[in-house]
Steps between C-alpha positions, in 0.01 A plus 500: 500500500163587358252242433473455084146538388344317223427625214255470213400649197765607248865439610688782691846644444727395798441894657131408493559246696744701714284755610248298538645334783678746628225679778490827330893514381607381852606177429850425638666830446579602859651169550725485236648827576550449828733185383839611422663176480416499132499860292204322301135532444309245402258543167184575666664740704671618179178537413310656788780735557391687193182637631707623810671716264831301455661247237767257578826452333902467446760765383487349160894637448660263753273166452744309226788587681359403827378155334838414398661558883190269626347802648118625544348787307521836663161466582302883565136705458346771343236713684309700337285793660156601475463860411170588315610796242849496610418719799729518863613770725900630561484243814410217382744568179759531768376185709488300169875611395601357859370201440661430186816526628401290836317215304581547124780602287531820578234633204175645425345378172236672361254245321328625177154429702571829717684324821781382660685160471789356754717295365721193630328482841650156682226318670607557877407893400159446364271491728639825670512677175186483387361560911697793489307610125212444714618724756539812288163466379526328171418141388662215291180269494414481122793643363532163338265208488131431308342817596451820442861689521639834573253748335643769272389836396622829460837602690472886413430681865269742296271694728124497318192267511636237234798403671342492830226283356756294326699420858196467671322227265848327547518459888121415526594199223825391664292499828231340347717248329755384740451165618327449811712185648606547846805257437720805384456661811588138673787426274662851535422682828383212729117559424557903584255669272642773347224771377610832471591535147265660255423144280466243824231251414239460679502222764316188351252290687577114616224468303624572208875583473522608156151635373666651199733193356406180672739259612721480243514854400535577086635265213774762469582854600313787446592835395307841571592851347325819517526781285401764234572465117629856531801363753588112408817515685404172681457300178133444553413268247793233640246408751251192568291817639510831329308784658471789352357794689323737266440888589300828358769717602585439870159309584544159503228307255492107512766237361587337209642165558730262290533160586788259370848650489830316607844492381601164622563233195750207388745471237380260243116463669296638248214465776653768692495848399535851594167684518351873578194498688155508276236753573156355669289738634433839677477519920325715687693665831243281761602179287843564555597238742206254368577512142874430650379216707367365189773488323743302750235257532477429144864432487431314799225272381609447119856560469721159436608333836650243315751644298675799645629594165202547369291671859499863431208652413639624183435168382138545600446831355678338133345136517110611635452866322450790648099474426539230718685632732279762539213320559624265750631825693114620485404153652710595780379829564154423461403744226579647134832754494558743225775471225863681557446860453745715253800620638831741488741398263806259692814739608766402748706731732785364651513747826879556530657884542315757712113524452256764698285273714201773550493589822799757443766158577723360265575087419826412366497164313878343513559218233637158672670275244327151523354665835816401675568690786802438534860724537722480183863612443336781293151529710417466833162501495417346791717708722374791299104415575582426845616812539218694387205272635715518804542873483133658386280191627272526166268251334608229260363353161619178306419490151427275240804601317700410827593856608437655794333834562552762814206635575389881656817660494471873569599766259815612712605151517540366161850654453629311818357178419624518134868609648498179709394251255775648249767504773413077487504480140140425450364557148228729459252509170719749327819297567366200314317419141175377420651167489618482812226602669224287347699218478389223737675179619402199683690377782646163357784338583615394769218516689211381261449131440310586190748708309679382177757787457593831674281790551579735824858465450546576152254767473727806579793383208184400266338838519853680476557298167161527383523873557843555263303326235178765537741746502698401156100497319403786685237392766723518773173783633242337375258369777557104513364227743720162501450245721702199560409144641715206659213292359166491311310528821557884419481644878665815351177513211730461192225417272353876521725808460664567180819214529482153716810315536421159657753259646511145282800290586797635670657827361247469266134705401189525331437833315142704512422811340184688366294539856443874590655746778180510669379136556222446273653217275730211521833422309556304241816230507733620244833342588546141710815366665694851477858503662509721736810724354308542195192649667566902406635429157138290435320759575764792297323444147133490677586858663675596128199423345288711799659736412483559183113416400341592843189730508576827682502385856442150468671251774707219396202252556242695329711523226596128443080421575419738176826415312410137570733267712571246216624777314706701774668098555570447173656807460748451828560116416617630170748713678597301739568203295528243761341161587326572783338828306362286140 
């Protein structure tokens, strides 16, 4: 076991300590996998595991029962991929299907941070998992952990000079940004370097292992996105990080960025809070990665390593002030930077159905409830994708929305592909509603240790009810973004969009309204403790009244901001007449 090192100055959380001691997130990982007598981990390889790009749990469905026969938890991982703007090829989609069904359940889930998850992994299969990632050319180090995650941008294959700018500003950061520790490739692949892929890190010095982070990496993760105004599909603003690339026409023309977004909060914690990133200054392109830099190290050097509820840099940005944010920034860089210039006005496409890509190829965007890939009685869309990937060998994107997009299909070939994705059952955008598409859920149980109520597997009968009520008002076409959460941690974003339904207690929820379709302001809490049954019929009068004093193309959240969100609540609690609604 690693020696513990003393420490001094203000006292650390238990992770601080942790990584600390742990060589550079080695510590005792390889060991404890290799140990199947016990299907445990212990907490600093709880821990430490999360930087690897896994967490460590129990199938939450089985534990009471299991309890009561004198039995251990069903002990299992998640893996979760690194895949900087959702981006892979046809074989390594194919490679990462077969591993889910050697290693995992069986499933592909599509995160809302544009990648892959694998779910229920047992211990003696993780270590060849995640060598096998490796072996296709993609990466799980930092798809969890106090650094820098998987960096989003722009799905949308478009062929011109602002989404190749956008993709390439994203690989040089996740390449940039990926820790430099040589205990992943140690842990995983018995010290074989793998450096092919397009965001490999650099190899570090012995010198210095970690020039970026330091030995015990950030007080808490960190979240990149890059994007334009015109095209917020990857809800900018949720980010620690928001970069927004700014253009005169197709030539690129600096950055604005906005520090201090994060959904994460607790029930009943006024300290923590939902927040949007806060504009701080203009970048120049050859202070891209500097200005960047920056950034992560004032996180690094001033965010809370004490309290982990409280080490985002949101709480930075809120407690310090953006002037001083701004100047301590400028201390970094060594010189004065310009405020944030003027922008676009905010708009969001969602990238589903058949778009031109530019270069005389077409992209189809396929919605993916809860970004399960998974076959249903009514759907097989993992058969169906298989097919296709299988069959025409294209490009992939993940999105934000957790879809999936085929990428440079021919003109002669859309028909085909269409005819075999219907011949599985898989929904295209003009088989579903608004609703259905932009409605996003969390995974939850059984497989979270953090969730309070369902998510995943309640989304598909939620939206269907939720959908009968739009249509009774109305709506039913109206263009919508829901997004349900297990807990208030909000991994699906529920506090932007128009509705946020957040798990509370069992069967129970937390109601949000009045944010906006395209990810520019939070919700308000309207409703708490909400069964779960009475979920569409809370929301009936809200959509009644939407309907009736909207402005002429004003979405539901738009309208309830102007209306005013006391008033829209008072007007469905008098409906609904109930005690959780007064």
């Amino acid at each position: 076991m690693s020696t513990p090192i003393k420490q001094s100055g203000p006292k650390l959380s238990g992770q601080e300590t942790i990584k600390r001691q742990s060589h550079y997130l080695k510590g005792d990982i390889a060991e404890e996998l290799a140990d199947l007598s016990t299907q445990e981990v212990t907490d600093a390889t709880y821990e430490l595991l999360k930087f690897h790009g896994s967490y460590f749990g129990y199938d939450r469905d089985t534990a009471t029962a299991r309890k009561k026969q004198g039995l251990d938890k069903e002990y299992e991982f998640m893996v979760r991929m690194k895949c900087p703007g959702g981006r892979l090829n046809a074989a390594q989609y194919i490679a990462l299907d077969a591993l889910a069904e050697k290693y995992a359940n069986g499933t592909l889930r599509i995160t809302t941070r544009e990648t892959f998850q694998f779910h229920c992994i047992k211990k003696v299969g993780m270590k060849p998992l995640i060598s096998d990632i490796n072996r296709v050319l993609l990466s799980t180090l930092g798809g969890c952990g106090d650094v820098v995650r998987n960096i989003m941008t722009c799905p949308a294959p478009i062929k011109d000079k602002i989404h190749d700018k956008l993709e390439a500003d994203t690989f040089l950061l996740a390449k940039h940004c990926a820790p430099k520790t040589s205990a992943y490739y140690e842990v995983w692949m018995d010290g074989e370097v793998v450096a092919d892929y397009p965001f490999a890190p650099e190899p570090a010095t012995p010198e210095n292992p970690e020039p970026l982070y330091g030995e015990t990496y950030m007080p808490r993760k960190f979240k990149i996105g890059i994007s334009t105004p015109e095209d917020n599909c990857i809800d900018v603003l949720s980010h620690d990080l928001a970069i927004l690339s700014l253009f005169n026409g197709q030539e690129h023309a600096g950055y604005n960025f906005a520090l201090g977004g994060g959904m994460g909060m607790k029930h009943n914690a006024p300290k923590t809070y939902p927040r949007l990133a806060s504009p701080i200054m203009y970048v120049p392109p050859e202070l891209f990665i500097p200005a960047t830099e920056a950034v992560i190290k004032l996180q690094r050097d001033h965010g809370d390593r004490g309290d982990r509820q409280h080490a985002r840099l949101k709480y930075i940005v809120q407690e310090k002030g953006t002037p001083w944010i701004k100047s301590t920034l400028e201390g970094y860089l060594g010189r004065a930077m310009d405020d944030p210039r003027p922008m676009g006005t905010y708009a969001v496409e969602d990238h589903t159905g058949w778009h031109e890509q530019g270069d005389g190829k077409w992209f189809l965007g396929i919605p993916v409830s809860s970004g399960r890939i998974i076959d249903r009685e009514n759907e097989a869309i993992r058969t169906g994708l298989r097919a296709v990937i299988f069959d025409y060998g294209m490009d992939l994107r993940l999105t934000a929305d957790q879809n999936i997009i085929l990428c440079d299909v021919e003109t002669s070939e859309k028909g085909a592909i269409e005819q075999i994705l219907r011949k599985h059952g898989v929904k295209l955008r003009e088989d579903v509603t608004s609703a259905y598409r932009n409605f996003l859920a969390c995974v939850a149980l059984p497989t979270c240790g953090k969730a309070l109520a369902e998510a995943e597997r309640v989304k598909l009968p939620l939206v269907a009810d939720i959908e009968k009520v739009m249509e009774r008002q109305g709506v039913l076409n109206e263009e919508i973004a829901i997004r349900l959460a297990g807990c208030p941690n909000g991994c699906s974003r529920p506090y932007g969009g128009d509705i946020g339904i957040v798990g509370r207690t069992p069967e129970h929820y937390s109601l949000y309204i009045g944010g906006d379709y395209e990810g520019t302001r939070l919700n308000e809490k309207v409703f708490d403790k909400v069964p779960f049954d009475q979920l569409p019929a809370s929301l009936e009068p809200m959509f009644a009244l939407w309907k009736t004093k909207r402005q002429p193309g004003e979405g539901f959240g738009n309208f309830c901001h102007r209306y005013g969100v006391a008033a829209v609540k008072q007007v469905a609690a008098e409906a609904l007449a109930t005690d959780w609604a007064k």
